[in-house]
């Protein structure tokens, strides 16, 4: 079936993000924030970021949980953060409890705000080993008591230096 010019443009942007010389992570992070890409293309960007497991993607994945209008993007962002063994991933997931999930759905995996919060708790459990309910305050309390014991990598996670530049370039003409 023939693709539209827009679909070809988006596919080319994704390919260029991965194939251009240099670090693809800032370009992929920029694409994740680009709402002109369809939800399934942004979901594909999440998969590509997950494959690299670069800590610089964590703030962008956490932002997707908070701000992306599509549950088909939000839910995979929740799930992949569990594989980033960093304090920022834990904190991004805990902050995700406050997101407004009203009206968002991800097929059969999450179609109520409670289901998204359940998925956050599951990802946090996978990441930390703690078994707590999908309750933001319970997780905040637990984290304040156990943050120092977390076995993931610690330290400040800088945002990709050229993410803003990459976002402008990714937007295209």
PDB file of C-alpha atoms in Angstrom:
ATOM      1  CA  UNK A   1       0.000   0.000   0.000  1.00  0.00           C
ATOM      2  CA  UNK A   2       1.419   3.396  -0.850  1.00  0.00           C
ATOM      3  CA  UNK A   3       2.511   5.471   2.111  1.00  0.00           C
ATOM      4  CA  UNK A   4       1.670   9.119   2.400  1.00  0.00           C
ATOM      5  CA  UNK A   5       4.398  11.724   2.120  1.00  0.00           C
ATOM      6  CA  UNK A   6       3.997  12.405   5.850  1.00  0.00           C
ATOM      7  CA  UNK A   7       4.472   8.703   6.735  1.00  0.00           C
ATOM      8  CA  UNK A   8       7.612   8.523   4.573  1.00  0.00           C
ATOM      9  CA  UNK A   9       8.943  11.714   6.178  1.00  0.00           C
ATOM     10  CA  UNK A  10       8.443  10.300   9.677  1.00  0.00           C
ATOM     11  CA  UNK A  11      10.072   6.988   8.717  1.00  0.00           C
ATOM     12  CA  UNK A  12      13.030   8.872   7.266  1.00  0.00           C
ATOM     13  CA  UNK A  13      13.408  10.945  10.444  1.00  0.00           C
ATOM     14  CA  UNK A  14      13.472   7.777  12.557  1.00  0.00           C
ATOM     15  CA  UNK A  15      16.020   6.159  10.263  1.00  0.00           C
ATOM     16  CA  UNK A  16      18.221   9.248  10.272  1.00  0.00           C
ATOM     17  CA  UNK A  17      18.073   9.482  14.059  1.00  0.00           C
ATOM     18  CA  UNK A  18      19.532   5.990  14.293  1.00  0.00           C
ATOM     19  CA  UNK A  19      21.870   5.995  11.296  1.00  0.00           C
ATOM     20  CA  UNK A  20      23.445   9.436  11.201  1.00  0.00           C
ATOM     21  CA  UNK A  21      27.000   9.534  12.534  1.00  0.00           C
ATOM     22  CA  UNK A  22      27.402  10.356  16.168  1.00  0.00           C
ATOM     23  CA  UNK A  23      25.298   9.740  19.210  1.00  0.00           C
ATOM     24  CA  UNK A  24      21.686   8.793  18.332  1.00  0.00           C
ATOM     25  CA  UNK A  25      20.339   9.146  21.889  1.00  0.00           C
ATOM     26  CA  UNK A  26      19.806  12.931  21.814  1.00  0.00           C
ATOM     27  CA  UNK A  27      18.058  12.642  18.438  1.00  0.00           C
ATOM     28  CA  UNK A  28      15.819   9.830  19.697  1.00  0.00           C
ATOM     29  CA  UNK A  29      14.996  11.781  22.862  1.00  0.00           C
ATOM     30  CA  UNK A  30      13.994  14.741  20.729  1.00  0.00           C
ATOM     31  CA  UNK A  31      11.764  12.539  18.578  1.00  0.00           C
ATOM     32  CA  UNK A  32      10.030  11.167  21.662  1.00  0.00           C
ATOM     33  CA  UNK A  33       8.876  14.683  22.542  1.00  0.00           C
ATOM     34  CA  UNK A  34       7.667  15.428  19.002  1.00  0.00           C
ATOM     35  CA  UNK A  35       3.903  15.047  19.059  1.00  0.00           C
ATOM     36  CA  UNK A  36       3.715  15.390  15.270  1.00  0.00           C
ATOM     37  CA  UNK A  37       4.913  11.791  15.171  1.00  0.00           C
ATOM     38  CA  UNK A  38       2.047   9.385  15.615  1.00  0.00           C
ATOM     39  CA  UNK A  39       1.664   7.494  18.854  1.00  0.00           C
ATOM     40  CA  UNK A  40       2.998   4.268  17.360  1.00  0.00           C
ATOM     41  CA  UNK A  41       6.086   6.019  15.987  1.00  0.00           C
ATOM     42  CA  UNK A  42       6.760   7.538  19.432  1.00  0.00           C
ATOM     43  CA  UNK A  43       6.256   4.070  20.873  1.00  0.00           C
ATOM     44  CA  UNK A  44       8.903   2.829  18.428  1.00  0.00           C
ATOM     45  CA  UNK A  45      11.256   5.554  19.693  1.00  0.00           C
ATOM     46  CA  UNK A  46      10.716   4.229  23.231  1.00  0.00           C
ATOM     47  CA  UNK A  47      11.716   0.756  22.056  1.00  0.00           C
ATOM     48  CA  UNK A  48      14.864   2.159  20.452  1.00  0.00           C
ATOM     49  CA  UNK A  49      15.759   4.033  23.633  1.00  0.00           C
ATOM     50  CA  UNK A  50      15.116   0.895  25.683  1.00  0.00           C
ATOM     51  CA  UNK A  51      17.498  -1.077  23.451  1.00  0.00           C
ATOM     52  CA  UNK A  52      20.283   1.417  24.254  1.00  0.00           C
ATOM     53  CA  UNK A  53      19.450   1.787  27.970  1.00  0.00           C
ATOM     54  CA  UNK A  54      21.267   5.111  28.044  1.00  0.00           C
ATOM     55  CA  UNK A  55      20.567   6.995  31.275  1.00  0.00           C
ATOM     56  CA  UNK A  56      20.200  10.252  29.359  1.00  0.00           C
ATOM     57  CA  UNK A  57      16.846   8.953  28.081  1.00  0.00           C
ATOM     58  CA  UNK A  58      15.364   8.682  31.587  1.00  0.00           C
ATOM     59  CA  UNK A  59      14.137  12.297  31.895  1.00  0.00           C
ATOM     60  CA  UNK A  60      12.504  12.057  28.470  1.00  0.00           C
ATOM     61  CA  UNK A  61      10.766   8.792  29.318  1.00  0.00           C
ATOM     62  CA  UNK A  62       9.606  10.242  32.638  1.00  0.00           C
ATOM     63  CA  UNK A  63       8.312  13.326  30.831  1.00  0.00           C
ATOM     64  CA  UNK A  64       6.402  11.099  28.410  1.00  0.00           C
ATOM     65  CA  UNK A  65       4.626   9.499  31.383  1.00  0.00           C
ATOM     66  CA  UNK A  66       3.618  12.935  32.630  1.00  0.00           C
ATOM     67  CA  UNK A  67       2.801  14.709  29.373  1.00  0.00           C
ATOM     68  CA  UNK A  68       2.237  12.455  26.394  1.00  0.00           C
ATOM     69  CA  UNK A  69      -1.426  12.492  25.371  1.00  0.00           C
ATOM     70  CA  UNK A  70      -1.421   8.835  24.282  1.00  0.00           C
ATOM     71  CA  UNK A  71      -1.683   5.886  26.621  1.00  0.00           C
ATOM     72  CA  UNK A  72       0.019   3.841  23.892  1.00  0.00           C
ATOM     73  CA  UNK A  73       3.138   5.922  24.585  1.00  0.00           C
ATOM     74  CA  UNK A  74       2.721   6.432  28.334  1.00  0.00           C
ATOM     75  CA  UNK A  75       2.397   2.756  29.223  1.00  0.00           C
ATOM     76  CA  UNK A  76       5.543   1.580  27.384  1.00  0.00           C
ATOM     77  CA  UNK A  77       7.475   4.471  28.946  1.00  0.00           C
ATOM     78  CA  UNK A  78       6.348   3.192  32.356  1.00  0.00           C
ATOM     79  CA  UNK A  79       7.385  -0.350  31.481  1.00  0.00           C
ATOM     80  CA  UNK A  80      10.827   0.388  30.031  1.00  0.00           C
ATOM     81  CA  UNK A  81      11.902   2.617  32.915  1.00  0.00           C
ATOM     82  CA  UNK A  82      11.995  -0.536  35.042  1.00  0.00           C
ATOM     83  CA  UNK A  83      15.032  -1.640  33.022  1.00  0.00           C
ATOM     84  CA  UNK A  84      17.015   1.545  33.689  1.00  0.00           C
ATOM     85  CA  UNK A  85      18.806   0.823  36.977  1.00  0.00           C
ATOM     86  CA  UNK A  86      19.174   4.421  38.049  1.00  0.00           C
ATOM     87  CA  UNK A  87      17.807   6.510  40.870  1.00  0.00           C
ATOM     88  CA  UNK A  88      16.349   8.900  38.292  1.00  0.00           C
ATOM     89  CA  UNK A  89      14.222   6.045  36.891  1.00  0.00           C
ATOM     90  CA  UNK A  90      12.808   5.306  40.354  1.00  0.00           C
ATOM     91  CA  UNK A  91      12.082   8.976  40.932  1.00  0.00           C
ATOM     92  CA  UNK A  92      10.556   9.407  37.461  1.00  0.00           C
ATOM     93  CA  UNK A  93       8.217   6.492  38.085  1.00  0.00           C
ATOM     94  CA  UNK A  94       7.224   7.755  41.530  1.00  0.00           C
ATOM     95  CA  UNK A  95       6.525  11.177  40.029  1.00  0.00           C
ATOM     96  CA  UNK A  96       4.421   9.400  37.406  1.00  0.00           C
ATOM     97  CA  UNK A  97       1.763   8.614  39.996  1.00  0.00           C
ATOM     98  CA  UNK A  98       0.753  12.296  39.811  1.00  0.00           C
ATOM     99  CA  UNK A  99       0.143  12.215  36.046  1.00  0.00           C
ATOM    100  CA  UNK A 100      -3.369  12.736  34.736  1.00  0.00           C
ATOM    101  CA  UNK A 101      -4.248   9.455  33.019  1.00  0.00           C
ATOM    102  CA  UNK A 102      -7.886  10.388  32.461  1.00  0.00           C
ATOM    103  CA  UNK A 103      -9.001   9.360  28.988  1.00  0.00           C
ATOM    104  CA  UNK A 104      -5.742   7.581  28.149  1.00  0.00           C
ATOM    105  CA  UNK A 105      -5.642   3.951  27.163  1.00  0.00           C
ATOM    106  CA  UNK A 106      -3.188   1.376  25.908  1.00  0.00           C
ATOM    107  CA  UNK A 107      -5.384  -1.297  24.442  1.00  0.00           C
ATOM    108  CA  UNK A 108      -5.983  -4.077  26.954  1.00  0.00           C
ATOM    109  CA  UNK A 109      -2.873  -3.282  29.022  1.00  0.00           C
ATOM    110  CA  UNK A 110      -4.170  -0.056  30.573  1.00  0.00           C
ATOM    111  CA  UNK A 111      -7.463   1.686  29.993  1.00  0.00           C
ATOM    112  CA  UNK A 112      -8.210   3.297  33.353  1.00  0.00           C
ATOM    113  CA  UNK A 113      -6.080   5.675  35.437  1.00  0.00           C
ATOM    114  CA  UNK A 114      -5.855   2.954  38.098  1.00  0.00           C
ATOM    115  CA  UNK A 115      -4.362   0.512  35.604  1.00  0.00           C
ATOM    116  CA  UNK A 116      -1.624   2.993  34.678  1.00  0.00           C
ATOM    117  CA  UNK A 117      -0.838   3.457  38.372  1.00  0.00           C
ATOM    118  CA  UNK A 118      -0.810  -0.330  38.846  1.00  0.00           C
ATOM    119  CA  UNK A 119       1.735  -0.525  36.020  1.00  0.00           C
ATOM    120  CA  UNK A 120       3.863   2.148  37.697  1.00  0.00           C
ATOM    121  CA  UNK A 121       3.855   0.129  40.932  1.00  0.00           C
ATOM    122  CA  UNK A 122       4.784  -3.036  38.998  1.00  0.00           C
ATOM    123  CA  UNK A 123       7.669  -1.256  37.268  1.00  0.00           C
ATOM    124  CA  UNK A 124       8.858   0.168  40.577  1.00  0.00           C
ATOM    125  CA  UNK A 125       8.709  -3.306  42.125  1.00  0.00           C
ATOM    126  CA  UNK A 126      10.725  -4.742  39.257  1.00  0.00           C
ATOM    127  CA  UNK A 127      13.265  -1.938  39.539  1.00  0.00           C
ATOM    128  CA  UNK A 128      13.637  -1.834  43.328  1.00  0.00           C
ATOM    129  CA  UNK A 129      12.470  -5.211  44.591  1.00  0.00           C
ATOM    130  CA  UNK A 130       9.971  -3.511  46.933  1.00  0.00           C
ATOM    131  CA  UNK A 131       6.391  -4.754  46.887  1.00  0.00           C
ATOM    132  CA  UNK A 132       4.122  -1.783  47.552  1.00  0.00           C
ATOM    133  CA  UNK A 133       0.632  -0.838  46.395  1.00  0.00           C
ATOM    134  CA  UNK A 134       0.082   1.713  43.632  1.00  0.00           C
ATOM    135  CA  UNK A 135       0.148   4.577  46.112  1.00  0.00           C
ATOM    136  CA  UNK A 136       2.393   7.593  45.546  1.00  0.00           C
ATOM    137  CA  UNK A 137       2.817   8.398  49.228  1.00  0.00           C
ATOM    138  CA  UNK A 138       3.742   4.831  50.129  1.00  0.00           C
ATOM    139  CA  UNK A 139       6.412   4.818  47.425  1.00  0.00           C
ATOM    140  CA  UNK A 140       7.715   8.274  48.389  1.00  0.00           C
ATOM    141  CA  UNK A 141       8.039   7.185  52.008  1.00  0.00           C
ATOM    142  CA  UNK A 142       9.725   3.920  51.063  1.00  0.00           C
ATOM    143  CA  UNK A 143      12.114   5.717  48.698  1.00  0.00           C
ATOM    144  CA  UNK A 144      13.099   8.321  51.279  1.00  0.00           C
ATOM    145  CA  UNK A 145      13.993   5.473  53.651  1.00  0.00           C
ATOM    146  CA  UNK A 146      15.755   3.217  51.117  1.00  0.00           C
ATOM    147  CA  UNK A 147      17.227   5.492  48.455  1.00  0.00           C
ATOM    148  CA  UNK A 148      20.741   5.039  49.839  1.00  0.00           C
ATOM    149  CA  UNK A 149      20.422   1.264  49.579  1.00  0.00           C
ATOM    150  CA  UNK A 150      19.409   1.255  45.925  1.00  0.00           C
ATOM    151  CA  UNK A 151      21.835  -0.901  43.942  1.00  0.00           C
ATOM    152  CA  UNK A 152      21.367   0.845  40.613  1.00  0.00           C
ATOM    153  CA  UNK A 153      23.823   3.367  39.298  1.00  0.00           C
ATOM    154  CA  UNK A 154      23.785   6.631  41.206  1.00  0.00           C
ATOM    155  CA  UNK A 155      24.666  10.159  40.290  1.00  0.00           C
ATOM    156  CA  UNK A 156      23.403  13.092  38.345  1.00  0.00           C
ATOM    157  CA  UNK A 157      22.116  12.268  34.912  1.00  0.00           C
ATOM    158  CA  UNK A 158      22.819  15.058  32.450  1.00  0.00           C
ATOM    159  CA  UNK A 159      20.298  15.716  29.727  1.00  0.00           C
ATOM    160  CA  UNK A 160      21.642  15.146  26.239  1.00  0.00           C
ATOM    161  CA  UNK A 161      23.641  18.280  25.506  1.00  0.00           C
ATOM    162  CA  UNK A 162      22.298  18.669  22.028  1.00  0.00           C
ATOM    163  CA  UNK A 163      18.719  17.510  22.650  1.00  0.00           C
ATOM    164  CA  UNK A 164      17.271  20.926  21.911  1.00  0.00           C
ATOM    165  CA  UNK A 165      19.266  21.141  18.684  1.00  0.00           C
ATOM    166  CA  UNK A 166      18.185  17.636  17.775  1.00  0.00           C
ATOM    167  CA  UNK A 167      14.555  18.527  18.457  1.00  0.00           C
ATOM    168  CA  UNK A 168      14.778  21.458  16.037  1.00  0.00           C
ATOM    169  CA  UNK A 169      16.474  19.314  13.405  1.00  0.00           C
ATOM    170  CA  UNK A 170      14.004  16.470  13.879  1.00  0.00           C
ATOM    171  CA  UNK A 171      11.065  18.812  13.296  1.00  0.00           C
ATOM    172  CA  UNK A 172      12.211  19.242   9.712  1.00  0.00           C
ATOM    173  CA  UNK A 173      10.870  21.732   7.201  1.00  0.00           C
TER     174      UNK A 173
END
